Short mmCIF file of C-alpha atoms in Angstrom, two decimals:
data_model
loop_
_atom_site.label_atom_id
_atom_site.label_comp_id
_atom_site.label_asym_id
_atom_site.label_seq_id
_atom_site.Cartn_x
_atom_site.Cartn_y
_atom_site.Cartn_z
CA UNK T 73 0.00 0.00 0.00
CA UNK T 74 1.29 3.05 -1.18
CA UNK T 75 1.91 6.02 1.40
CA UNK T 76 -0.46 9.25 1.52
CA UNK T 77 1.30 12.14 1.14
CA UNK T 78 1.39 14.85 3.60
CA UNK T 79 0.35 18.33 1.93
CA UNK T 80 4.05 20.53 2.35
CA UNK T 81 3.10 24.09 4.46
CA UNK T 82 6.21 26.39 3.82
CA UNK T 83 6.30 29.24 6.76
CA UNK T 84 7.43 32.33 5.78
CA UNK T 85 8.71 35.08 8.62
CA UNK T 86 9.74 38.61 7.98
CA UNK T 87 10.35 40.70 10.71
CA UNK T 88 13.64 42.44 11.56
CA UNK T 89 13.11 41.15 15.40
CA UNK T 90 11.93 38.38 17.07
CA UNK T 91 8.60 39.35 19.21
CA UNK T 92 5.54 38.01 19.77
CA UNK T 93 4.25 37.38 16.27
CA UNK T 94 7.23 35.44 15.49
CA UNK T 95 6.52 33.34 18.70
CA UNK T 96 2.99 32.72 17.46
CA UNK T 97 4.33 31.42 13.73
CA UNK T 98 6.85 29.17 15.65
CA UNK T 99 4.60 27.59 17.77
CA UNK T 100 2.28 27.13 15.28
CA UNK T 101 5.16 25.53 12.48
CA UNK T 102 5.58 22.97 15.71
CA UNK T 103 2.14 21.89 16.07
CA UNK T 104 1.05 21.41 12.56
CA UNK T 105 4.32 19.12 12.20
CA UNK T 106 3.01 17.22 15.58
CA UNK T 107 -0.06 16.36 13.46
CA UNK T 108 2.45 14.91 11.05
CA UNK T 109 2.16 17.73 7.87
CA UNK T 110 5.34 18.39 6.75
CA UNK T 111 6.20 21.90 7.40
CA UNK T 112 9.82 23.65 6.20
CA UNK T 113 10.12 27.43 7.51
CA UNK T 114 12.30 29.98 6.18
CA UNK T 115 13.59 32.60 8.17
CA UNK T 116 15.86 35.53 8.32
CA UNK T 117 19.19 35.23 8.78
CA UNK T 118 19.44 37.32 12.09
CA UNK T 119 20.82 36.78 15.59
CA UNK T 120 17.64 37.03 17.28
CA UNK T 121 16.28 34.11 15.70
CA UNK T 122 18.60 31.66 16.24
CA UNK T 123 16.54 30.18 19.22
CA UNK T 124 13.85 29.71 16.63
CA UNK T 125 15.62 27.65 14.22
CA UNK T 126 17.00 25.32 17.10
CA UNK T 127 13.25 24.88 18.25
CA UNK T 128 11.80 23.76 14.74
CA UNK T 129 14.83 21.62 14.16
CA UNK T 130 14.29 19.92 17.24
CA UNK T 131 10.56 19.78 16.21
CA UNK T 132 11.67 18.38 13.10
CA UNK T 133 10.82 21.30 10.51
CA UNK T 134 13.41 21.69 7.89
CA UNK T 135 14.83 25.75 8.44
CA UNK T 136 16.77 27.63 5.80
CA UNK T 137 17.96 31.09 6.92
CA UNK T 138 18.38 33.75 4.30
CA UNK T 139 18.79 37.44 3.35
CA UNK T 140 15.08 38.17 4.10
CA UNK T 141 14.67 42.06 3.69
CA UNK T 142 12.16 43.91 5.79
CA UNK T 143 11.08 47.66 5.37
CA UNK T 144 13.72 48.59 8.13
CA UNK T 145 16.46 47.11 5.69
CA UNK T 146 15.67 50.16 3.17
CA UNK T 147 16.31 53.82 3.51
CA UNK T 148 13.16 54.52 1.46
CA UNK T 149 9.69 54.96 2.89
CA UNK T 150 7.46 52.28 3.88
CA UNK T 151 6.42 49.64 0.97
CA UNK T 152 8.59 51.62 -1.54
CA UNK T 153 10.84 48.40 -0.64
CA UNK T 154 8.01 46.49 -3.37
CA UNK T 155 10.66 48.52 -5.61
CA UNK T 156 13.70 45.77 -5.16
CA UNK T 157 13.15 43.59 -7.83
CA UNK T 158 16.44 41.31 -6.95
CA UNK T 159 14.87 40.55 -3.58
CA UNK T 160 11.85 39.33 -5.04
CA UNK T 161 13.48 37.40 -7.13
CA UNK T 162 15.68 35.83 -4.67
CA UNK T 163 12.53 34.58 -2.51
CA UNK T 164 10.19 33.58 -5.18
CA UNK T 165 13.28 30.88 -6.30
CA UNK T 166 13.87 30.05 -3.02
CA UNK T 167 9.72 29.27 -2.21
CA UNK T 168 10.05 27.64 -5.71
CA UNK T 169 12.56 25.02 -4.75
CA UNK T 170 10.64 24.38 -1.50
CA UNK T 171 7.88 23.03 -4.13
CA UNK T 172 4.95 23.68 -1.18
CA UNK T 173 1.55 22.66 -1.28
CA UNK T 174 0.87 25.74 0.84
CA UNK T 175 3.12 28.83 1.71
CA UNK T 176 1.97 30.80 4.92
CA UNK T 177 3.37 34.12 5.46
CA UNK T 178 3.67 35.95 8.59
CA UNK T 179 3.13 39.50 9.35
CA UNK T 180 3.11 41.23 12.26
CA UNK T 181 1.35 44.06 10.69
CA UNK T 182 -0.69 44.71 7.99
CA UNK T 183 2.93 46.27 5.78
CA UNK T 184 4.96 43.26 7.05
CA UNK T 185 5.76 40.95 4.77
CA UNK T 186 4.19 42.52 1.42
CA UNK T 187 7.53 42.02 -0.33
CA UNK T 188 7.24 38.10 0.23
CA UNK T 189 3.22 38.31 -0.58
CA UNK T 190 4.43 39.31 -4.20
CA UNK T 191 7.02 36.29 -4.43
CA UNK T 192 4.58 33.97 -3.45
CA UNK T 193 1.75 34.95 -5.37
CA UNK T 194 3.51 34.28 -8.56
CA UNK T 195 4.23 30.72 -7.84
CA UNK T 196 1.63 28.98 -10.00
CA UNK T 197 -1.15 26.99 -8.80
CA UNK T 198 0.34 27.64 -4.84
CA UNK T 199 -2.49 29.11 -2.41
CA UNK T 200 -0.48 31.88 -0.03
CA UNK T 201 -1.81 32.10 3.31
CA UNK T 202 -0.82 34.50 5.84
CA UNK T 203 -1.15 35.88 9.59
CA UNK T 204 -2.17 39.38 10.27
CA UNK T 205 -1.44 40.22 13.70
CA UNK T 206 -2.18 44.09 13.66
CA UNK T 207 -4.70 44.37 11.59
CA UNK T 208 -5.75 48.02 11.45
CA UNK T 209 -5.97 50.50 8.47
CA UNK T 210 -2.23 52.23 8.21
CA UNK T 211 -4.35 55.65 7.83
CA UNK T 212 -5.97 55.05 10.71
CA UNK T 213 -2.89 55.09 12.72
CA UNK T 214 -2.05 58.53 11.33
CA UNK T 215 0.95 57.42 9.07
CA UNK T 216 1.66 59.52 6.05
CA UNK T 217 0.42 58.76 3.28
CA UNK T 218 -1.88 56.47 4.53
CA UNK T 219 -4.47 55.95 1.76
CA UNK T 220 -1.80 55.03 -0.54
CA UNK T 221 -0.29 52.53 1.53
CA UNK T 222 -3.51 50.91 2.38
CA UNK T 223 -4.44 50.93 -1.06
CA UNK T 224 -1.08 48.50 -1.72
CA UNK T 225 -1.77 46.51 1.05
CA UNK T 226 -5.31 45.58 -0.34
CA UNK T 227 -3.97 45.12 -3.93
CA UNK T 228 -1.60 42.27 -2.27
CA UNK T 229 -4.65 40.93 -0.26
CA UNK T 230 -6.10 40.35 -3.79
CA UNK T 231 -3.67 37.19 -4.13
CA UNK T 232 -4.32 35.89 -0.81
CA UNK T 233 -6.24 32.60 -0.66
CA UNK T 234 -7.09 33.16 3.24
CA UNK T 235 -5.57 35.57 5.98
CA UNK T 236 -5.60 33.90 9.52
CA UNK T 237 -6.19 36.53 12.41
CA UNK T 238 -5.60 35.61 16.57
CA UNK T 239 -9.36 37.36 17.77
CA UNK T 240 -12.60 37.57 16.41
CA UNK T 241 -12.10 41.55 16.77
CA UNK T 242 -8.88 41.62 14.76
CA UNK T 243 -10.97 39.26 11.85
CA UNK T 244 -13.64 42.05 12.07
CA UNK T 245 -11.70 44.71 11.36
CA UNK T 246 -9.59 43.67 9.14
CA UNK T 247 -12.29 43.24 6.91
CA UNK T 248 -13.71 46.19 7.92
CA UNK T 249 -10.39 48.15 6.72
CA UNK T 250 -9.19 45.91 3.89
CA UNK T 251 -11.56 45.28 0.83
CA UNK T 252 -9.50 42.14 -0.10
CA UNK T 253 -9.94 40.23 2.87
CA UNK T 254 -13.53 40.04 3.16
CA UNK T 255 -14.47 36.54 3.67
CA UNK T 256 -10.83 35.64 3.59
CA UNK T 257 -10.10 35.78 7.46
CA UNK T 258 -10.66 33.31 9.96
CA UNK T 259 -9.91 32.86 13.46
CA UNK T 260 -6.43 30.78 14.38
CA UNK T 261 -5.70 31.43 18.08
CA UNK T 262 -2.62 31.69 20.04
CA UNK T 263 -1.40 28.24 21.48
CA UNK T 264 0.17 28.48 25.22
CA UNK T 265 1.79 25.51 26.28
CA UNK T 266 0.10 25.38 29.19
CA UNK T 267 2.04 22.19 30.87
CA UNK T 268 5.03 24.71 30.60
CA UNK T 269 2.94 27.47 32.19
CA UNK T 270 1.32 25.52 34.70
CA UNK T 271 0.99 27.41 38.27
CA UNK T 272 2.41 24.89 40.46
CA UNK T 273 5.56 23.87 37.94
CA UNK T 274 6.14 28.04 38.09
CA UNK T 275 5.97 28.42 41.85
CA UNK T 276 8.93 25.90 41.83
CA UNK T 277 11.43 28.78 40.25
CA UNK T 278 8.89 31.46 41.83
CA UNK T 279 10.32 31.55 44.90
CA UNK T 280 14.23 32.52 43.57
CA UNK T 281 12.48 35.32 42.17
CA UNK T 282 10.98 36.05 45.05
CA UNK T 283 14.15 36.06 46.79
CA UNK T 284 15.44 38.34 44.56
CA UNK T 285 13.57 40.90 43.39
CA UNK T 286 11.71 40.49 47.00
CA UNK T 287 14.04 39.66 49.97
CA UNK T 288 12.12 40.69 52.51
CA UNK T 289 9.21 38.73 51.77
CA UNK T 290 6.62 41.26 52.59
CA UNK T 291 7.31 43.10 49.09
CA UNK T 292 4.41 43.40 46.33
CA UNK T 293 5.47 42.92 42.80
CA UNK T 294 3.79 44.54 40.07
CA UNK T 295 5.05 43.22 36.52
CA UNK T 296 5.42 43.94 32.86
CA UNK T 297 6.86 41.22 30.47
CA UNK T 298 7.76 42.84 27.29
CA UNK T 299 9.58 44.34 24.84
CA UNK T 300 10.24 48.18 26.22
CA UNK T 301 8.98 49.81 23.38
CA UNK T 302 6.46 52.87 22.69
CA UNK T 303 2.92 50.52 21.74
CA UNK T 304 3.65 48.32 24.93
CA UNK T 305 2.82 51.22 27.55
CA UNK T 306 5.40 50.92 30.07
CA UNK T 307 5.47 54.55 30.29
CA UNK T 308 2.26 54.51 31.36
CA UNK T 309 2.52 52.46 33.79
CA UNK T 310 5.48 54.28 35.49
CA UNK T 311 3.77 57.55 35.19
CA UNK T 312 1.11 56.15 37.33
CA UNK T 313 3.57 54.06 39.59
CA UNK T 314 3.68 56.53 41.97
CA UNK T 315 0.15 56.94 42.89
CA UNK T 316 0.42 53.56 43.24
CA UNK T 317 3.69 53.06 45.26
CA UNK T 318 2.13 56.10 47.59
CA UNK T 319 -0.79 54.03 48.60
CA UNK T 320 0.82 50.77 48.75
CA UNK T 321 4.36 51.51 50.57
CA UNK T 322 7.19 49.07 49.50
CA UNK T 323 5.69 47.72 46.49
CA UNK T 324 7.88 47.85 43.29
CA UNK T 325 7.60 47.54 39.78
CA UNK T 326 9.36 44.95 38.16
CA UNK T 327 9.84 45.71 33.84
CA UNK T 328 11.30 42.81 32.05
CA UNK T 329 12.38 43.41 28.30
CA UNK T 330 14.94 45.74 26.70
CA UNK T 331 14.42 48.25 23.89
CA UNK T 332 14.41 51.54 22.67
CA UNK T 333 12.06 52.95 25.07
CA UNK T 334 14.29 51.95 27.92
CA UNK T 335 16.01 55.33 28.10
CA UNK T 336 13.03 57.10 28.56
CA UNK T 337 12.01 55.10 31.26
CA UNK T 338 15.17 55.55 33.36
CA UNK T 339 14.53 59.32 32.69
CA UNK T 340 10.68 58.91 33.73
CA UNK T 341 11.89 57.19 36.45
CA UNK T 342 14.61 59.26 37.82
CA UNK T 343 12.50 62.63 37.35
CA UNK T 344 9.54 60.89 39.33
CA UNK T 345 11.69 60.56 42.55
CA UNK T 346 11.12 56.30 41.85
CA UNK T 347 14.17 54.63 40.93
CA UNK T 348 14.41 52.86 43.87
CA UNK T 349 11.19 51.04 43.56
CA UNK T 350 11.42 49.91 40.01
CA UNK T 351 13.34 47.46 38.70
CA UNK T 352 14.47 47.08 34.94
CA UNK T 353 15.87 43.46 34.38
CA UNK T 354 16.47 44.01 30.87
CA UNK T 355 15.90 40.32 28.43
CA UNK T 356 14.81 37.20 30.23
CA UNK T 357 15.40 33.88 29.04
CA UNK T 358 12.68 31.91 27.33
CA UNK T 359 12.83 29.22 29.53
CA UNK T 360 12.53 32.00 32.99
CA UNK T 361 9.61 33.87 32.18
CA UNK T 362 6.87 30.84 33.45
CA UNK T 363 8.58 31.40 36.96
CA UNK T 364 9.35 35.40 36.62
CA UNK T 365 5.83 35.52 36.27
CA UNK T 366 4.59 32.96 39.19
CA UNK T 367 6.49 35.80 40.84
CA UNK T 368 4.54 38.78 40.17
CA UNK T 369 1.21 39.66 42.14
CA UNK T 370 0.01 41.46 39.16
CA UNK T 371 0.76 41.55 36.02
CA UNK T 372 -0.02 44.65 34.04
CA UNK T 373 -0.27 45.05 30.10
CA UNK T 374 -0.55 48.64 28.85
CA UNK T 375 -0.30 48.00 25.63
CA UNK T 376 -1.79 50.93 23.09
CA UNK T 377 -2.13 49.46 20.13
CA UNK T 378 -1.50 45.52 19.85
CA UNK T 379 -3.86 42.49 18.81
CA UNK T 380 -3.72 39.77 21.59
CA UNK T 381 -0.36 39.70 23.40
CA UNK T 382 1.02 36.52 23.90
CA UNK T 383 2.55 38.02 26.99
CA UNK T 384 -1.34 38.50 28.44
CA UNK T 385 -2.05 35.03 27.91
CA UNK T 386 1.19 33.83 29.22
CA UNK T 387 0.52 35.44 32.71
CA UNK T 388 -2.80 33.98 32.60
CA UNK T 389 -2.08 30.64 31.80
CA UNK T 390 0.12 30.83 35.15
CA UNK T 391 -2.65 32.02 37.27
CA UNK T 392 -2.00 35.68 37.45
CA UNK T 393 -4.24 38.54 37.90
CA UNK T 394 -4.02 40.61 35.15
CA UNK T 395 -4.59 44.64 34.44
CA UNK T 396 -5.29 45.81 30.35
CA UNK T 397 -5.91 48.04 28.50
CA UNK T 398 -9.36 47.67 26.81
CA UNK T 399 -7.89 47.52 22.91
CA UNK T 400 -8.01 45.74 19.89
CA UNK T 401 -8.58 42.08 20.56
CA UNK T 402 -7.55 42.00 24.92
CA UNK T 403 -11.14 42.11 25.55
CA UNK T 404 -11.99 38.67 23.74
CA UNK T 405 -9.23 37.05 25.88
CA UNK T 406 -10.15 38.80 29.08
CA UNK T 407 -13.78 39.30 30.36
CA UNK T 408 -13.83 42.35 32.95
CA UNK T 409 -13.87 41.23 36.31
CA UNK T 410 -13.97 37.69 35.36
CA UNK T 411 -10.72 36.49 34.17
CA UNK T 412 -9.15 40.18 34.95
CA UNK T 413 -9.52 43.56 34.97
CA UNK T 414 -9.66 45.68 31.80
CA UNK T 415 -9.03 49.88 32.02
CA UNK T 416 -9.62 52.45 29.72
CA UNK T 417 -7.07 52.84 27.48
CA UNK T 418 -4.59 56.38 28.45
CA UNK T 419 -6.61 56.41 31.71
CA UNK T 420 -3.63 56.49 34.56
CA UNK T 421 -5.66 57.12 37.18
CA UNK T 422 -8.13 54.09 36.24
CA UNK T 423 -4.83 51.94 35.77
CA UNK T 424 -2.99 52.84 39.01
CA UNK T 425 -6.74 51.88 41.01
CA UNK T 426 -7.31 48.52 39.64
CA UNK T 427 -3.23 47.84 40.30
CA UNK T 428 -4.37 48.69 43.98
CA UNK T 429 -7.46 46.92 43.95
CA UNK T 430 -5.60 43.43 43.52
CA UNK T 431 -3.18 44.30 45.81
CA UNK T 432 -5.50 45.29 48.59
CA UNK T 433 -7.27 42.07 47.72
CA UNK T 434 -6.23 38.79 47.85
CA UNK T 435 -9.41 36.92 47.19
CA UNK T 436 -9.98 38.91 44.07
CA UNK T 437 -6.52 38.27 42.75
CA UNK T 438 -7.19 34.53 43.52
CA UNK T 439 -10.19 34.35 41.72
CA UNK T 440 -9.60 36.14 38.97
CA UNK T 441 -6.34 34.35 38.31
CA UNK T 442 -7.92 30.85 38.52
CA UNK T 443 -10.94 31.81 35.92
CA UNK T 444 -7.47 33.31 33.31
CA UNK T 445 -6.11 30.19 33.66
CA UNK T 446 -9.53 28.46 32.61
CA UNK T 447 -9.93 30.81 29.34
CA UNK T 448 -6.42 28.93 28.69
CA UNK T 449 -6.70 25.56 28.83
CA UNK T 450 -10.17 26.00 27.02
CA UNK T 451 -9.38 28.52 24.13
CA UNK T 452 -5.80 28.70 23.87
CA UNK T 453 -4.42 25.22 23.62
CA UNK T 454 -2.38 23.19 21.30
CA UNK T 455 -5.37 21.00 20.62
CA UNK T 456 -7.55 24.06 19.86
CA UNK T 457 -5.30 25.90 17.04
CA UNK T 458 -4.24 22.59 15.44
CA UNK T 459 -7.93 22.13 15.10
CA UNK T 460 -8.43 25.84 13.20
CA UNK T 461 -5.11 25.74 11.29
CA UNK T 462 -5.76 22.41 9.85
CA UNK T 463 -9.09 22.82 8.98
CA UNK T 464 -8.01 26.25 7.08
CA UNK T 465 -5.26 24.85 5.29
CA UNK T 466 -8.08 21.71 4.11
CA UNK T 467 -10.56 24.33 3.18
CA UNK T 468 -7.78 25.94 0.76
CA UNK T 469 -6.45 22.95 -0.80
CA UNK T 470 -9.84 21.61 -1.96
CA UNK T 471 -11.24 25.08 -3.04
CA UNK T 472 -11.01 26.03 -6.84
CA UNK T 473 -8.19 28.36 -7.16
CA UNK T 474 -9.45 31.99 -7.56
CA UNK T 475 -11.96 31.13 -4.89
CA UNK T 476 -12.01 32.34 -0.96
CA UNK T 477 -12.23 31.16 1.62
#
């Protein structure tokens, strides 16, 4: 008897750093090769992602690294990058040779990855998929030239067989802002391991950060795990740290992550009279941040303008009450007052008073930490976006071509 053949996904990343979008296309490269698909990934050929290649190896995706350009790579303006026809060249030979069944793209915003979207869509008879993770008009935002470069976006959505989106919301209004992608986009959720991100397995290295970043015991720890850049807030959050550190005496702020906001920060912090009580770790290991985490009494997640963190989810998966900002797609993860608390967005009063509500209240924090970790292992599983991905990827390799999905 002869043996079936496995369709071939080929995942494409482009992103000049490795963040939480790239985290959500590995994980999800791993699980569709658990369900025995073969999956190859190519990926750029950048210190920050050599982590990610060991991971799928070890999964047992074939990696190539290569020149992969992003916008950053050009001294030109956004998307005039379409211009470099070499590049294009170069990746539409190398997707060639993969010969793929399906090629998935991922962007971690609506301009990322357009320059691959062209490559792929000329390879005949191959359906291009991609991943949207910040899904909102570029006009919107206030960039220049914003019509224009929303009207290239779309054109490229033309040649998409189906867009995959982490939230209901971000499906919504993506179609809302995109012409292209409506009835494209369907819902693939983040996947959080949550055996690795179980609460008791994180108390075990809890404790040594306890020790550390509490020695007295007695200390309250309120945490942000994240890059330290503009759209993840931490600004906000230390402008309202000291309201916060006023009514709560000997609590500190913990901010784990480097970037380019971190300068700022120190200067925030050191004009505010509150360097003592806040504590910038700078980069924590993959492997650290379940325990980190176990750690904190709160975790907080100003974000202004992201889709679904994985960093949210994370801290939920390990029991932790949580404080967002009400954007984009946090609300369908986290139900107010349920499975956290959600704040107004630019609101530091609101934030600094739900901080102190957990703090001041231990049954609340219990509770709402044990319903987050619920909304984990029920929506946010392995099993769950193996499930969507899979039945996606079926859905566009028995569909005509031309048709959507």
């Amino acid at each position: 008897m002869s043996q079936v053949r496995m369709p071939h996904i080929v995942y494409v990343c482009a992103a000049p750093v490795y963040g939480g979008a790239e985290e959500y296309l590995i994980g999800l490269a791993e699980n569709v090769r658990r369900a025995d698909w073969r999956v190859s990934a190519l990926l750029p050929q950048r210190p920050g992602f050599a982590g990610a290649v060991a991971r799928l190896e070890a999964a047992g995706v074939g990696v190539a690294t290569g020149p992969i350009k992003t916008s950053e790579d050009y001294p030109w303006p956004t998307l005039l990058h379409l211009a470099d026809v070499p590049q294009r060249a170069w990746l539409e030979r190398t997707l060639r040779a993969y010969a793929p069944d399906v090629v998935h793209i991922n962007q971690p915003n609506t301009e990322g990855g357009q320059l691959v979207l062209a490559a792929a869509a000329r390879l005949a008879g191959v359906p291009v998929v991609t991943t949207v993770h910040a899904y909102d008009s570029i006009g919107a935002l206030g960039y220049r030239l914003g019509r224009l470069r929303d009207a290239i976006v779309d054109w490229h959505y033309r040649r998409v067989r189906a867009i995959s989106v982490p939230a209901p919301t971000a499906a919504r209004v993506l179609q809302q802002a995109y012409r292209h992608t409506r009835g494209k986009a369907s819902v693939v959720g983040p996947a959080i391991d949550a055996a690795r991100f179980a609460p008791a397995r994180a108390a075990v290295g809890a404790a040594a950060w306890r020790a550390r970043l509490a020695p007295d015991g007695a200390t309250r720890l309120v945490g942000v795990v994240g890059r330290l850049s503009p759209e993840k807030g931490q600004v906000a959050l230390v402008r309202a740290w000291p309201r916060i550190v006023a009514a709560a005496p000997g609590a500190r702020l913990v901010l784990a992550g480097e970037g380019p906001a971190r300068g700022a920060i120190e200067a925030l912090c050191q004009a505010a009279g509150i360097s003592d009580s806040v504590v910038l770790l700078g980069g924590v290991a993959h492997d650290d941040v379940p325990a980190l985490l176990g750690a904190l009494d709160v975790v907080v997640l100003p974000s202004r303008y992201e889709c679904l963190p994985l960093a949210i989810l994370e801290a939920m998966a390990v029991g932790r009450p949580v404080v967002a900002y009400a954007i984009n797609a946090i609300p369908d993860a986290i139900a107010h007052e349920e499975s956290g608390l959600l704040v107004t967005p630019g609101d530091d009063v609101a934030l600094a008073a739900a901080i102190l509500r957990i703090l001041r209240d231990p049954a609340l924090a219990r509770c709402l930490g044990q319903c987050a970790r619920q909304v984990i292992e029920t929506r946010f599983t392995a099993a769950v976006q193996t499930h969507q991905i899979l039945d996606l990827y079926q859905r566009v390799l028995c569909a005509p071509e031309g048709t959507h999905q």
